[in-house]
Tab-separated table of C-alpha atoms and ligand atoms in Angstrom:
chain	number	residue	atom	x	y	z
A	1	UNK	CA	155.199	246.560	190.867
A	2	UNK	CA	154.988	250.348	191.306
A	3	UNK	CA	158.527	251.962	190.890
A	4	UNK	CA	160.490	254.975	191.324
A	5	UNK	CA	161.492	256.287	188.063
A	6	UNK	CA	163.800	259.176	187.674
A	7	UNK	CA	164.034	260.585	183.819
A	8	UNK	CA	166.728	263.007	182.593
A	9	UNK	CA	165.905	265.045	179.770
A	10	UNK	CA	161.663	265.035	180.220
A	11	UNK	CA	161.159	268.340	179.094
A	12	UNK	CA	161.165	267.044	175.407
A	13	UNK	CA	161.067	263.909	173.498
A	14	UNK	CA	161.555	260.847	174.236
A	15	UNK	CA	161.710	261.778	178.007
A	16	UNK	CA	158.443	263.818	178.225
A	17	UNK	CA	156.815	260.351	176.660
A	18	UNK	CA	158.392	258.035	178.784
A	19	UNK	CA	157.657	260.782	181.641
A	20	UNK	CA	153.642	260.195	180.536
A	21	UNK	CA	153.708	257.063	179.914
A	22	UNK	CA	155.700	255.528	183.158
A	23	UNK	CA	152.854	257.845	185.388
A	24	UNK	CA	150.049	256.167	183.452
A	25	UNK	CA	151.051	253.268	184.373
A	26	UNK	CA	151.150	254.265	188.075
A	27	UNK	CA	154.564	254.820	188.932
A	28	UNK	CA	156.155	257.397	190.854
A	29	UNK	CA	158.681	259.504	188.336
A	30	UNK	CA	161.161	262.505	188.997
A	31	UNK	CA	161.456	264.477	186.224
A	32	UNK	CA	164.534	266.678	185.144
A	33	UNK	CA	166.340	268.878	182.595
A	34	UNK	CA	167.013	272.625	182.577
A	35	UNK	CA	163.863	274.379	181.358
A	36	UNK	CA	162.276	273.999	184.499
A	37	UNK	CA	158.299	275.672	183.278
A	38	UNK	CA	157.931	272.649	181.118
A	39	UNK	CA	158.866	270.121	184.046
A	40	UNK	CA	156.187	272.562	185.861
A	41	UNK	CA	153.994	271.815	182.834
A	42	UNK	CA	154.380	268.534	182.339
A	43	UNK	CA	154.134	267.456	186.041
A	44	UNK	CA	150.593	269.976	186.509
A	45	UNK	CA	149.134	267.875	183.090
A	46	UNK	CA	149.851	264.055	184.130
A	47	UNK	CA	148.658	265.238	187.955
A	48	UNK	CA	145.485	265.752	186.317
A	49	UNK	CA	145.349	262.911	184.383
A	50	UNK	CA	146.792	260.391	186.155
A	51	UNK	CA	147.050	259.714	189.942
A	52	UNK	CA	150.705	259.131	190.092
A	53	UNK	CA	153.197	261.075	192.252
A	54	UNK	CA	155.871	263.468	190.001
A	55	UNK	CA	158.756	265.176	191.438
A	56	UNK	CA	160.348	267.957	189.760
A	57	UNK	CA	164.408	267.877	189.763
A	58	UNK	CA	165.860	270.634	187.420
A	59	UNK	CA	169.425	270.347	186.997
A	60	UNK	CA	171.892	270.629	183.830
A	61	UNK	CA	173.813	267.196	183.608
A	62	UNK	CA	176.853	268.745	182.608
A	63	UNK	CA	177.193	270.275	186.197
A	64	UNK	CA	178.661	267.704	188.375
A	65	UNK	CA	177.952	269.738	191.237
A	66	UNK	CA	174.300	270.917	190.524
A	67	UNK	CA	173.891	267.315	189.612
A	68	UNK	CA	175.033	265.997	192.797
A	69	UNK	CA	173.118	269.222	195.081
A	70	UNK	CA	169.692	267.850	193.059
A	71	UNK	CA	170.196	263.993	193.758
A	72	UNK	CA	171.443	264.781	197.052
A	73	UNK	CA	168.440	267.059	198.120
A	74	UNK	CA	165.983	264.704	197.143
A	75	UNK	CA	163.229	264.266	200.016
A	76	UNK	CA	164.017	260.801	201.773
A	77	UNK	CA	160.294	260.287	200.085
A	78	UNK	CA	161.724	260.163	196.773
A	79	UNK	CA	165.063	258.493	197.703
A	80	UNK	CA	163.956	255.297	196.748
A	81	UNK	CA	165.021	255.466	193.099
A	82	UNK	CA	164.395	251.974	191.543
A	83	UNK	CA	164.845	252.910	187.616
A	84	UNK	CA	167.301	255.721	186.240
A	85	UNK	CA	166.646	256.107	182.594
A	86	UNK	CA	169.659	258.419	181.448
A	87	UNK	CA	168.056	259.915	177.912
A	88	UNK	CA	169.377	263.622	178.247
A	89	UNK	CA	171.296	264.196	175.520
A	90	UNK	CA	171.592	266.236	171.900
A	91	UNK	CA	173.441	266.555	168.705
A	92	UNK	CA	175.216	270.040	168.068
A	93	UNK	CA	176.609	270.232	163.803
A	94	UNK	CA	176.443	267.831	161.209
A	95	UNK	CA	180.061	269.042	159.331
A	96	UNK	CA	183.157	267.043	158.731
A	97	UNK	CA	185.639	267.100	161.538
A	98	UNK	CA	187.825	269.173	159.852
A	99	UNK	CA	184.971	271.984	159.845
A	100	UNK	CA	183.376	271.508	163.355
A	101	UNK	CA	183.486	274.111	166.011
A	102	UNK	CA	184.801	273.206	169.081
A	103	UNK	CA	182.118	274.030	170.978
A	104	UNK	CA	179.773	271.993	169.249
A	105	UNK	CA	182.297	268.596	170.259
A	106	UNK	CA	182.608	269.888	173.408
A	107	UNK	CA	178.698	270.412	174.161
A	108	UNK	CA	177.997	266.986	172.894
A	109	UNK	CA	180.771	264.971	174.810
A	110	UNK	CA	179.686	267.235	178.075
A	111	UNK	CA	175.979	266.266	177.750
A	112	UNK	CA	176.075	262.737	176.582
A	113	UNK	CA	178.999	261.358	177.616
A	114	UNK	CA	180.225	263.091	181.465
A	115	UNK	CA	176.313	263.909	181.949
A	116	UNK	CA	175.541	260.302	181.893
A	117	UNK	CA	178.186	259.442	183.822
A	118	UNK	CA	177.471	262.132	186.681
A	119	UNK	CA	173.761	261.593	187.023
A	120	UNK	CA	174.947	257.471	187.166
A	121	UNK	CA	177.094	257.881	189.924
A	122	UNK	CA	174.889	260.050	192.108
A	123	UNK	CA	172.180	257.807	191.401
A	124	UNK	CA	173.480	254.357	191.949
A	125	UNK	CA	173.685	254.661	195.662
A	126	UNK	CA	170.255	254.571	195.652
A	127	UNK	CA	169.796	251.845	192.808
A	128	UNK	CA	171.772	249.695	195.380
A	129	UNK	CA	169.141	250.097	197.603
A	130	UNK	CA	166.602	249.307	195.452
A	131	UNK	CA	165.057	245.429	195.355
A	132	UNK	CA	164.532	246.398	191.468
A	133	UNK	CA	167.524	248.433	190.650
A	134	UNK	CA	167.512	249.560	186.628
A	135	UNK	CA	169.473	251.978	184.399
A	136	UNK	CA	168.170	252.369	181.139
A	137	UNK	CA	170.468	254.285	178.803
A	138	UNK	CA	169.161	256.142	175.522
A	139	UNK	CA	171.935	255.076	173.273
A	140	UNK	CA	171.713	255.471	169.567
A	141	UNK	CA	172.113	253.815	166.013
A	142	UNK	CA	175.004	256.320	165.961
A	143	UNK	CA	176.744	254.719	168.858
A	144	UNK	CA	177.296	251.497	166.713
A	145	UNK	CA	177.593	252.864	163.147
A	146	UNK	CA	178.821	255.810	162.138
A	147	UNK	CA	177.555	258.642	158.671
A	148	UNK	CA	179.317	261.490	157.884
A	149	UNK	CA	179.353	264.710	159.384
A	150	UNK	CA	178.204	262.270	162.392
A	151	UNK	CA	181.802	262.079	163.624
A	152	UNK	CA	181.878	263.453	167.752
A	153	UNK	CA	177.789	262.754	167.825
A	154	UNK	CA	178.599	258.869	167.021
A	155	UNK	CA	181.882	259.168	169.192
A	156	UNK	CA	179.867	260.591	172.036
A	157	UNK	CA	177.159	257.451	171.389
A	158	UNK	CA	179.146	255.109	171.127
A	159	UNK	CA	180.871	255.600	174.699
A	160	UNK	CA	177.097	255.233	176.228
A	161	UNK	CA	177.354	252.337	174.123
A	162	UNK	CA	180.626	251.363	176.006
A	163	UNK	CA	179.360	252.689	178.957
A	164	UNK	CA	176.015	250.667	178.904
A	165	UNK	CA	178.368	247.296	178.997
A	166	UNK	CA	180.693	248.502	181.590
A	167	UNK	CA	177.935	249.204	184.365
A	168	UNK	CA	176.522	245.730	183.195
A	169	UNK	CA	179.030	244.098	183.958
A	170	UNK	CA	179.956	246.277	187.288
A	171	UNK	CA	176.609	246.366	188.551
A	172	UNK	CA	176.217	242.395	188.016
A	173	UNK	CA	177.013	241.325	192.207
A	174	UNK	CA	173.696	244.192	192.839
A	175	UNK	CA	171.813	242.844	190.305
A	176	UNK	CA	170.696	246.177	189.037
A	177	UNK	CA	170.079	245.230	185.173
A	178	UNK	CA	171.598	247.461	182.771
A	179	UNK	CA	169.420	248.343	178.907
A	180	UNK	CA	169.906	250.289	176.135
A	181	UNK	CA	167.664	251.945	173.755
A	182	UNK	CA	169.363	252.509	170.275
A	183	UNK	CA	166.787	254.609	168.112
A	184	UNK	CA	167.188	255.861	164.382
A	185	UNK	CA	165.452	258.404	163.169
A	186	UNK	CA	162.304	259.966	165.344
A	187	UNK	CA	161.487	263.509	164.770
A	188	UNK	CA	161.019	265.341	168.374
A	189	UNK	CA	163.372	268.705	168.935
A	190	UNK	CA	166.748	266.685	168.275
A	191	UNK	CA	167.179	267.936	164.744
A	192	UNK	CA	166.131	271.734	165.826
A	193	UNK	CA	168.908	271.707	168.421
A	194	UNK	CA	171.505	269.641	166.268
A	195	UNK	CA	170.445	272.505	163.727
A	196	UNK	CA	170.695	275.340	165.912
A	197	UNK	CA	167.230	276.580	165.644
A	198	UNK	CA	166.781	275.858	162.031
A	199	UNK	CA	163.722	274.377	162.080
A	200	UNK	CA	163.615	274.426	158.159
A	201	UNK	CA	166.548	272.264	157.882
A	202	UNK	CA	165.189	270.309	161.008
A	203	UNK	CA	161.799	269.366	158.964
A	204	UNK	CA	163.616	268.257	155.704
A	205	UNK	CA	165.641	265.439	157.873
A	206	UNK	CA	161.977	263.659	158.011
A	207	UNK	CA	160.895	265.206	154.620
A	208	UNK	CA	159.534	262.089	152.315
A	209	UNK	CA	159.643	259.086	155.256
A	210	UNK	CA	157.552	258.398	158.540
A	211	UNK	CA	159.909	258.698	160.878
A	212	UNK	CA	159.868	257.513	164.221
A	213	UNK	CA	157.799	259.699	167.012
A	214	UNK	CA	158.862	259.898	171.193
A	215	UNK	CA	155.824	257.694	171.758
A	216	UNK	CA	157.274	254.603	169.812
A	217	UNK	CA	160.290	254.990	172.037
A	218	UNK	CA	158.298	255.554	174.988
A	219	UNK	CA	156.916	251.808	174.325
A	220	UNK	CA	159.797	250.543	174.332
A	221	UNK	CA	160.530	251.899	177.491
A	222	UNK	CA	157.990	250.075	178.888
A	223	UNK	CA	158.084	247.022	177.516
A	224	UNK	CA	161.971	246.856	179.236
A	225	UNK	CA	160.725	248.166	182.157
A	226	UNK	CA	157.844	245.426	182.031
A	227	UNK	CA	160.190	242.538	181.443
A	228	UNK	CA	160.464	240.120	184.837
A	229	UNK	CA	163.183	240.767	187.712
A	230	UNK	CA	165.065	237.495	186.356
A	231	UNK	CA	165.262	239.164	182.850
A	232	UNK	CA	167.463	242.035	181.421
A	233	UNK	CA	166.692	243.637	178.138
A	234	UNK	CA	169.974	244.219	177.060
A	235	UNK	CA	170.191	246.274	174.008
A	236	UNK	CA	167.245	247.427	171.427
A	237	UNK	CA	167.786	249.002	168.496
A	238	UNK	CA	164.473	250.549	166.681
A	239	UNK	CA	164.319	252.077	163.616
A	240	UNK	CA	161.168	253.668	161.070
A	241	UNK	CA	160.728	250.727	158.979
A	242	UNK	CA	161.880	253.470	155.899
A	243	UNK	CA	165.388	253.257	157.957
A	244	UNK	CA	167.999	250.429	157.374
A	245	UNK	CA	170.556	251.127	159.174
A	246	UNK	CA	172.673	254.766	159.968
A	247	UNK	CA	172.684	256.085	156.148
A	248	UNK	CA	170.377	254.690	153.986
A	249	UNK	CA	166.867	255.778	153.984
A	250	UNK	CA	163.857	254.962	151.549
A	251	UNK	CA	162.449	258.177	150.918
A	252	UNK	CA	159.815	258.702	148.746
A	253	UNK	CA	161.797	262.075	147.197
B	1	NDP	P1	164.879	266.433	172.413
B	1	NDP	O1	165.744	267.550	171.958
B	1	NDP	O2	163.449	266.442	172.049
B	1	NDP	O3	165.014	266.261	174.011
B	1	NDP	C1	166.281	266.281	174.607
B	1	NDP	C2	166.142	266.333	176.107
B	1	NDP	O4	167.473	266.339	176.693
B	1	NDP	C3	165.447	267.589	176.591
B	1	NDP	O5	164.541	267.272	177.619
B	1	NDP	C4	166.564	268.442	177.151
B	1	NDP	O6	166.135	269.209	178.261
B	1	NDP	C5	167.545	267.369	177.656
B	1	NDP	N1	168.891	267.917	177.770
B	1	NDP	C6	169.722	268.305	176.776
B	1	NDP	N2	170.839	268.841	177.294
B	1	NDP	C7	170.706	268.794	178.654
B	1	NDP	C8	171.506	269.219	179.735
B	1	NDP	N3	172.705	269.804	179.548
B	1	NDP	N4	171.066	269.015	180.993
B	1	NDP	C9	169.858	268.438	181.208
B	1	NDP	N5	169.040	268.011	180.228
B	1	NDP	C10	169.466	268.206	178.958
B	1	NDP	O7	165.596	265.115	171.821
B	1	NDP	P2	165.203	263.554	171.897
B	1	NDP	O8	164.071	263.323	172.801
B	1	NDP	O9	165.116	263.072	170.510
B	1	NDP	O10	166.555	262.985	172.518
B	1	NDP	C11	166.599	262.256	173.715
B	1	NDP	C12	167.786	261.309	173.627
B	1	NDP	O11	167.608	260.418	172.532
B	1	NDP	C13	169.135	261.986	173.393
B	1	NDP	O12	170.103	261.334	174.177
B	1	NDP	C14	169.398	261.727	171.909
B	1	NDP	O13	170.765	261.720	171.610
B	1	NDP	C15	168.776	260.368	171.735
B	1	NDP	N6	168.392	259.968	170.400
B	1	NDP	C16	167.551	260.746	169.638
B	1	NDP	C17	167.179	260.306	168.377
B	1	NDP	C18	166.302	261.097	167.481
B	1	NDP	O14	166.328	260.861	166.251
B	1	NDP	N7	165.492	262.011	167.979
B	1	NDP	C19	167.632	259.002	167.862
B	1	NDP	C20	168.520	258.301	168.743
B	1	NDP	C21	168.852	258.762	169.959
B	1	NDP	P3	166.484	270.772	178.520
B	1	NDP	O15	166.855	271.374	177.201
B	1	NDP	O16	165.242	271.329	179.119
B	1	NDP	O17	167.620	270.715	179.479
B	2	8X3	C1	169.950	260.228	166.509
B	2	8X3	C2	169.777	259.474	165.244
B	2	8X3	O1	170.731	259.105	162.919
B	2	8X3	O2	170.635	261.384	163.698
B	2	8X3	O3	170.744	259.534	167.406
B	2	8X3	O4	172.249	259.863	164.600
B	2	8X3	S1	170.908	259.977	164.073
């Protein structure tokens, strides 16, 4: 079945995958996040390529009320949202509490936290309409373990851990099915931005292991978007097979 698949955070990553690989498979996707020339990009490329409709809808998460002007203006065309996959999000520091900058916390718990929760809310009028309603969240390994200098990243991923269960269990009479993704380690922008722009330091977080890349994720994706109406993919967590778990890596230096 062809669905209606809006992505947040498909200017980069994980979302620009899933963005490519959801239209090669046909379905319709709206496609969001701030830097709207690479949603102009990105929706010009898979035209080309693939014959599947794209809508562009740039909006920062952390503004409730930008967030509710976008999902509000949506043509009735593209109202009929089937799939919400909520993977905007970033790390900001790696430092101990006691040496973080506010900003950084506050940046994080904006984005992945109140982000998620504004682009669910506005959206789930329309899931309700849906026959196939879906909200796939991009969780984390850090939202069920924890590694130093993590500390307000893991916080902030373990609430869409928290959050993933709530809606589960809220959204259970609609029978809108509920996933999360929990990935380790894939190397797309995430360490550039948690670094500020240090892309030196980004590099050496995948120095000496293959790490995961967006595409791997973007399978995944698929394969819970895939699964039939009578099953729900709850939770998957993925990791390079050099990751164990949060902290310990085999790295070849
Ligand atoms: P990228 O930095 O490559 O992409 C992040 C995406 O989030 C971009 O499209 C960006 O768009 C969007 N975004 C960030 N802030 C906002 C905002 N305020 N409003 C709208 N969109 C925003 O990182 P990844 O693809 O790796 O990350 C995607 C998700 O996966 C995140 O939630 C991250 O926490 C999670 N994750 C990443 C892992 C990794 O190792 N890479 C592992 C586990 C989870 P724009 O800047 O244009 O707004
Ligand atoms: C991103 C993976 O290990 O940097 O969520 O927290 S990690």
């Amino acid at each position: 079945m062809k669905k209606t698949i809006l992505i947040t955070g498909a200017t980069a990553g994980f979302g620009e995958a899933m963005a490519r690989a959801c239209a090669a498979e046909g379905h319709r996707i709206i496609i969001t996040g701030r830097r709207k020339k690479r949603l102009d990009k990105l929706k010009s490329e898979i035209e080309i390529s693939d014959n599947s409709g794209v809508f562009i809808l740039p909006f920062d998460v952390r503004d409730q009320s930008a967030v509710n002007t976008a999902i509000t203006s949506l043509p009735e065309n593209w109202q009929n949202i089937d799939v919400l996959i909520n993977n905007a999000g970033l790390a900001r520091g790696k430092s101990f509490l006691e040496a973080g900058e506010s900003a950084d916390w506050n940046e994080m718990i904006d984005t992945n936290v109140k982000g998620l929760l504004y682009v669910t809310r506005a959206v789930i009028p329309f899931l309700k309409n849906s026959k196939a309603g879906h909200i796939i969240n991009v969780g984390s390994i850090a939202g069920t373990e924890v590694y130093p200098g993590g500390n307000v990243y893991c916080a902030s991923k373990h609430a869409v851990n928290a959050l993933s269960k709530a809606l589960r269990i809220e959204l259970l009479k609609d029978a809108i099915r509920v996933s999360q993704i929990r990935p380790g380690l894939a190397e797309t922008e995430f360490s550039v931005v948690r670094y500020h722009g240090d892309a030196e330091k980004a590099a050496q977080v995948y120095k000496g292991f293959e790490a995961l890349i967006a595409e791997d994720i973007a399978r995944v994706a698929l394969f819970i978007l895939n699964s039939p109406a009578h099953v729900c993919i709850n939770d998957i967590e993925v990791t390079p097979t050099a990751q164990a778990n949060a902290y310990l890596l085999n790295k070849s230096e």
